[in-house]
Short mmCIF file of C-alpha atoms in Angstrom, two decimals:
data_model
loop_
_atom_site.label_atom_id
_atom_site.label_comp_id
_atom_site.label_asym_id
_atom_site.label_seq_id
_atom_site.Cartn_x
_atom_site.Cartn_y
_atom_site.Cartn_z
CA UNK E 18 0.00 0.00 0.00
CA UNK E 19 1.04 3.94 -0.27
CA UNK E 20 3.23 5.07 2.12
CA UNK E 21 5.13 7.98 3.18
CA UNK E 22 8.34 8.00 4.66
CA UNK E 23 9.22 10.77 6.79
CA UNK E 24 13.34 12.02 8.28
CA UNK E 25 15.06 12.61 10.48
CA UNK E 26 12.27 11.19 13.23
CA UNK E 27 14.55 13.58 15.90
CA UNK E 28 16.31 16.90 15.61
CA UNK E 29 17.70 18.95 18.43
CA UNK E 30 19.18 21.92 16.96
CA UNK E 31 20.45 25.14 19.07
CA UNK E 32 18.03 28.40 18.87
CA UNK E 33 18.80 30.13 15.60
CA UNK E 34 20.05 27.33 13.51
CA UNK E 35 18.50 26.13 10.39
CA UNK E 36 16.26 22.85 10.59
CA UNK E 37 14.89 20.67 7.42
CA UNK E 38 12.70 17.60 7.29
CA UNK E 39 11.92 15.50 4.58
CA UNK E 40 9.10 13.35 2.96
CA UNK E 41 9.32 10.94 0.59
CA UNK E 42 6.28 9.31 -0.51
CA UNK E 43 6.25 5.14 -2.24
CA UNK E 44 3.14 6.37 -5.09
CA UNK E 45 2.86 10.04 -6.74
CA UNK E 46 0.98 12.14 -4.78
CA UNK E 47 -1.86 14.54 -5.84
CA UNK E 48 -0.62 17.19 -3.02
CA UNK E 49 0.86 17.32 0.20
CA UNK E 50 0.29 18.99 3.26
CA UNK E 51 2.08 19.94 5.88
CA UNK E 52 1.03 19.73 10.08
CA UNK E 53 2.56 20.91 13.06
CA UNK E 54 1.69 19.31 16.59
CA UNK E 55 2.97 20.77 19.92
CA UNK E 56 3.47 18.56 22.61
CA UNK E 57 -0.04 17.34 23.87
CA UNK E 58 -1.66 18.98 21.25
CA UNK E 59 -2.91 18.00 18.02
CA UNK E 60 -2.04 18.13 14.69
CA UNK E 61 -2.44 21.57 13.13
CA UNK E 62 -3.00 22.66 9.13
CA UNK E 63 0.18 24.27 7.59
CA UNK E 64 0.15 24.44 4.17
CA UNK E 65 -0.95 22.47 0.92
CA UNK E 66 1.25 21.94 -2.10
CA UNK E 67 -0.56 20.92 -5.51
CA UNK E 68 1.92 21.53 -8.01
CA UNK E 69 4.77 19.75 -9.21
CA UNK E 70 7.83 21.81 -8.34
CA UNK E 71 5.69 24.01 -5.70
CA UNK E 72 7.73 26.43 -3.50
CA UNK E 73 5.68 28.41 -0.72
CA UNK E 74 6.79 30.11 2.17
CA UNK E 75 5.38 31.04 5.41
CA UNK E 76 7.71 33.26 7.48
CA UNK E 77 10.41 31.37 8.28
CA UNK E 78 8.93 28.25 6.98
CA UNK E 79 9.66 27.18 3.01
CA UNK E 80 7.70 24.44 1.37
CA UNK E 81 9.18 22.52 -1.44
CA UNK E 82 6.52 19.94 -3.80
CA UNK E 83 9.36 18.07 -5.82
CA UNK E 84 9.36 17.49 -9.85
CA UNK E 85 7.84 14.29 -9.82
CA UNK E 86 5.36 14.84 -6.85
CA UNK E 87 6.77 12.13 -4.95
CA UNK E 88 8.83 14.16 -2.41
CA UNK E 89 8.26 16.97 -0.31
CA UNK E 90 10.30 19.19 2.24
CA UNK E 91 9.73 21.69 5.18
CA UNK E 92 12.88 24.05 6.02
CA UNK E 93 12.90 26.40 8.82
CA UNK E 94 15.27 29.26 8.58
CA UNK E 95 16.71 30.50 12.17
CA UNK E 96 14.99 28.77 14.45
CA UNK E 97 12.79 29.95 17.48
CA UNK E 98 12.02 27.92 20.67
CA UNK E 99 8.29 28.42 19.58
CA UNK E 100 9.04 25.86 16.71
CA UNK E 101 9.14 23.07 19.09
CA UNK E 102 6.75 20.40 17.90
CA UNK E 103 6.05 17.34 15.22
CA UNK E 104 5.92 18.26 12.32
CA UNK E 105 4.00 15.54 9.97
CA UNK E 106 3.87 15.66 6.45
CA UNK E 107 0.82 14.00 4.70
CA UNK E 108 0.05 12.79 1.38
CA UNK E 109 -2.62 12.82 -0.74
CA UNK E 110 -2.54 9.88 -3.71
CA UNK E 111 -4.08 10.41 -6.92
CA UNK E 112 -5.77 7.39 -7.11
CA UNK E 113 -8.41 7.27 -3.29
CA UNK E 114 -11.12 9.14 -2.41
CA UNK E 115 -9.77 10.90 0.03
CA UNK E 116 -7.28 8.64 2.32
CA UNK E 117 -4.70 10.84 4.06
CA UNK E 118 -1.66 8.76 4.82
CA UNK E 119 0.91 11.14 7.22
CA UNK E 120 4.75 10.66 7.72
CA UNK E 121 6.14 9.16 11.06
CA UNK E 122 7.00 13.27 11.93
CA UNK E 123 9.69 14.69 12.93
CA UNK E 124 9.98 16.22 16.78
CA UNK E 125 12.12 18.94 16.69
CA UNK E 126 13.42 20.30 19.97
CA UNK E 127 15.23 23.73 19.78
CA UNK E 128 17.30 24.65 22.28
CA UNK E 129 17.65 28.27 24.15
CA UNK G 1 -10.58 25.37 18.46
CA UNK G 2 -10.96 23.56 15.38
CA UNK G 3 -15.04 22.72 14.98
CA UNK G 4 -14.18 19.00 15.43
CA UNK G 5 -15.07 18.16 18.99
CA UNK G 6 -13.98 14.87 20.26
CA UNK G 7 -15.47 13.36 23.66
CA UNK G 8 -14.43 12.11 26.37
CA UNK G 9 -11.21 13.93 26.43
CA UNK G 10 -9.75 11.20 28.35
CA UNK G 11 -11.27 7.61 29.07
CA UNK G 12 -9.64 4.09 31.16
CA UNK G 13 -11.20 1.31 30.79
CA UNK G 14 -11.21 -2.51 31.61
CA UNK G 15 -10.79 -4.88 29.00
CA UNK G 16 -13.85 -6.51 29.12
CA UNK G 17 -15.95 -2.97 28.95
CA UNK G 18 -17.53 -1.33 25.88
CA UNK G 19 -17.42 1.90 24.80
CA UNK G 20 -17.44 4.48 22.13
CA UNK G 21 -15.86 7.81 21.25
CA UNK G 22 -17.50 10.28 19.68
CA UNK G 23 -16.36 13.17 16.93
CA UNK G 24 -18.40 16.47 15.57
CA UNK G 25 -18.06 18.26 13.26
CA UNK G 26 -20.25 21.08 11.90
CA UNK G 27 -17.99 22.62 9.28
CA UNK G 28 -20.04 21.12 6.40
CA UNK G 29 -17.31 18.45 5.88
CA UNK G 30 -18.03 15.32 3.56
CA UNK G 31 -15.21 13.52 4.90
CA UNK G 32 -14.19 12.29 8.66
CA UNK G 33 -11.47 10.16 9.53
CA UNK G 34 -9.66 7.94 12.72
CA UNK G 35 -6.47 8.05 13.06
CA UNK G 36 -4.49 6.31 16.62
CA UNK G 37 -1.40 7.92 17.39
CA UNK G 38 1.01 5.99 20.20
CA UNK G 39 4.58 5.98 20.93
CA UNK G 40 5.23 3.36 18.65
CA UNK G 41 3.51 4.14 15.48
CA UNK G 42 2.47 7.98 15.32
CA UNK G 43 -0.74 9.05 13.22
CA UNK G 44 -2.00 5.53 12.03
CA UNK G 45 -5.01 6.25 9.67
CA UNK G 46 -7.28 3.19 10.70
CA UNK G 47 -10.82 4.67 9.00
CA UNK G 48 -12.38 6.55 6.35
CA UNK G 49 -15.77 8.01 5.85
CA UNK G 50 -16.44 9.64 2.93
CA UNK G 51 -19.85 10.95 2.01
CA UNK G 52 -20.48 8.99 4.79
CA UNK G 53 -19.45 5.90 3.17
CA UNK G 54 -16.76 4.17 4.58
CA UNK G 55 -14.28 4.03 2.08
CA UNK G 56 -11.16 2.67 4.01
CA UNK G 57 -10.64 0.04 7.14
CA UNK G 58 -6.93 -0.30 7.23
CA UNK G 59 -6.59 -3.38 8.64
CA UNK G 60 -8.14 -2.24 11.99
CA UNK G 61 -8.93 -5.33 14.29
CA UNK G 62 -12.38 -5.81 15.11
CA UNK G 63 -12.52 -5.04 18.13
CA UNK G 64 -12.71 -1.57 16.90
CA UNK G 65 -16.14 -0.29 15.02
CA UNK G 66 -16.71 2.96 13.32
CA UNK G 67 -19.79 4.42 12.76
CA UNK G 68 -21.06 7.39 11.01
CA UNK G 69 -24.78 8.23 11.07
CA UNK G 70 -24.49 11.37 9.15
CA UNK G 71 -21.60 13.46 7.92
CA UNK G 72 -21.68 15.69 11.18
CA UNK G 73 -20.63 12.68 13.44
CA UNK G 74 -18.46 10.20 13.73
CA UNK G 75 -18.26 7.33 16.16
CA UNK G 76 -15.63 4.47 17.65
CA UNK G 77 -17.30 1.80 19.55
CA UNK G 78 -15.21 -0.10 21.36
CA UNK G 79 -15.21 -3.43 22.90
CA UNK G 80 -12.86 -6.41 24.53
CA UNK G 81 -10.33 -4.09 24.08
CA UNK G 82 -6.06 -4.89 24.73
CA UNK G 83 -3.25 -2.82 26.53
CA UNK G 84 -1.43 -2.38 23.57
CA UNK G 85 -4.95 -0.43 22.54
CA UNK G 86 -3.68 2.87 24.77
CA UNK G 87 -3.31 5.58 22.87
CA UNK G 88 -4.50 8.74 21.96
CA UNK G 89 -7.65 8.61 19.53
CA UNK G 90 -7.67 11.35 17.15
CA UNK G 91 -10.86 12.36 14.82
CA UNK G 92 -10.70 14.26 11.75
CA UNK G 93 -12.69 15.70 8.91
CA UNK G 94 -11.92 17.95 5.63
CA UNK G 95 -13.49 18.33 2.28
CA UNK G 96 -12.79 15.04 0.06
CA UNK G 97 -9.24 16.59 -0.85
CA UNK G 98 -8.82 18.98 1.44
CA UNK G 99 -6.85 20.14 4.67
CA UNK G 100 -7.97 18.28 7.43
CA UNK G 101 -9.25 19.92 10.99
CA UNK G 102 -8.20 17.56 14.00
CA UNK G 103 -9.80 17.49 17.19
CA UNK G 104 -8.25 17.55 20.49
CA UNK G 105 -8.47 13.52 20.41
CA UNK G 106 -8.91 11.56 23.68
CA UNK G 107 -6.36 9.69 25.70
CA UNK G 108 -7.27 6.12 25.70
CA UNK G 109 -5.91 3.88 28.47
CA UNK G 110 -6.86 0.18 28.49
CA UNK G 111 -6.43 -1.68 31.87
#
């Protein structure tokens, strides 16, 4: 079945470095999105990605769709303690009704 | 807050008891979704509901039972139930295709 592969699953990186995760999915996907979830919270919208080759930013936050729709990324530039969280990328398949299949995450932990 | 409303917020139980978990939504989704999320295996998608047809049962055992009467509300009935079964229960709906709104998802703990 589809699935989506999601790295690192950890990152501890010291307040004001950079931070990237990646998502790499087993089927082409018809988008992607993107969730945040703080600790003992849920998961939280981000952004969607439709296009093949998609780049959107939010903030700090950049988005990348890749060429064959297959692979996504989330970068954060200078990072803020406020970033702390899961972040859980989630793919869309061309081919279902609707089935949502997210990424293991990746917990970042940022450092003061 | 979302609009999806998940109740209890937190619920033990004994492995011999039944009950359900409920999920509402009244942002005029058409599609609502379960999805367990543990230590272990984070965000497992184990049903789908579209136009309140259930359209996927990954491989959930049986001791787990969705139901959704209308496309407002979402159920989990629950019975006979394992300690490997703890974990936090999250509901979710969206447009067919679209971003999906999560509730607050309740704490399962099976004893």
């Amino acid at each position: 079945g589809q699935q989506v592969m999601q790295i690192p699953q950890y990152q501890h990186v010291q307040e004001g470095e950079d931070f990237t995760t990646y998502c790499n999915s087993s089927t082409t996907l018809s988008n992607i999105q993107w969730y945040k979830q703080r600790p003992g919270g849920h998961p939280v919208f981000l952004i969607q990605l439709v296009k093949s080759g998609e780049v959107k930013k939010q903030k700090r936050l950049t988005f990348q769709f890749g060429e064959a729709k297959k692979n996504s990324s989330l970068h954060i530039t200078a990072t803020q303690t406020t970033d702390v969280g899961t972040y859980f990328c989630a793919g869309l398949s061309s081919s279902n009704t609707g089935k949502l299949i997210f990424g293991q995450g990746t917990t970042l932990q940022v450092k003061p | 807050e979302t609009g999806v409303t998940q109740t209890p917020r937190h619920l033990v139980m004994g492995m011999t008891n039944k009950k359900s978990l409920k999920c509402e939504q009244h942002l005029g989704h058409n599609a609502m979704y379960w999805y367990k999320q543990s230590a272990k295996k984070p965000l497992e998608l184990m049903f789908v509901y579209s136009l309140e047809e259930r359209v996927e049962n990954n491989s959930v055992p049986s001791r787990f039972s969705p139901e959704c009467p209308n496309s407002s509300h979402l159920f989990l009935h629950l019975h006979t139930l394992q300690p490997e079964d703890s974990a936090l229960y999250l509901c979710a709906s969206s447009q067919v295709r679209g971003e999906a709104f999560f509730g607050q998802g309740t704490r399962l703990t099976v004893v």
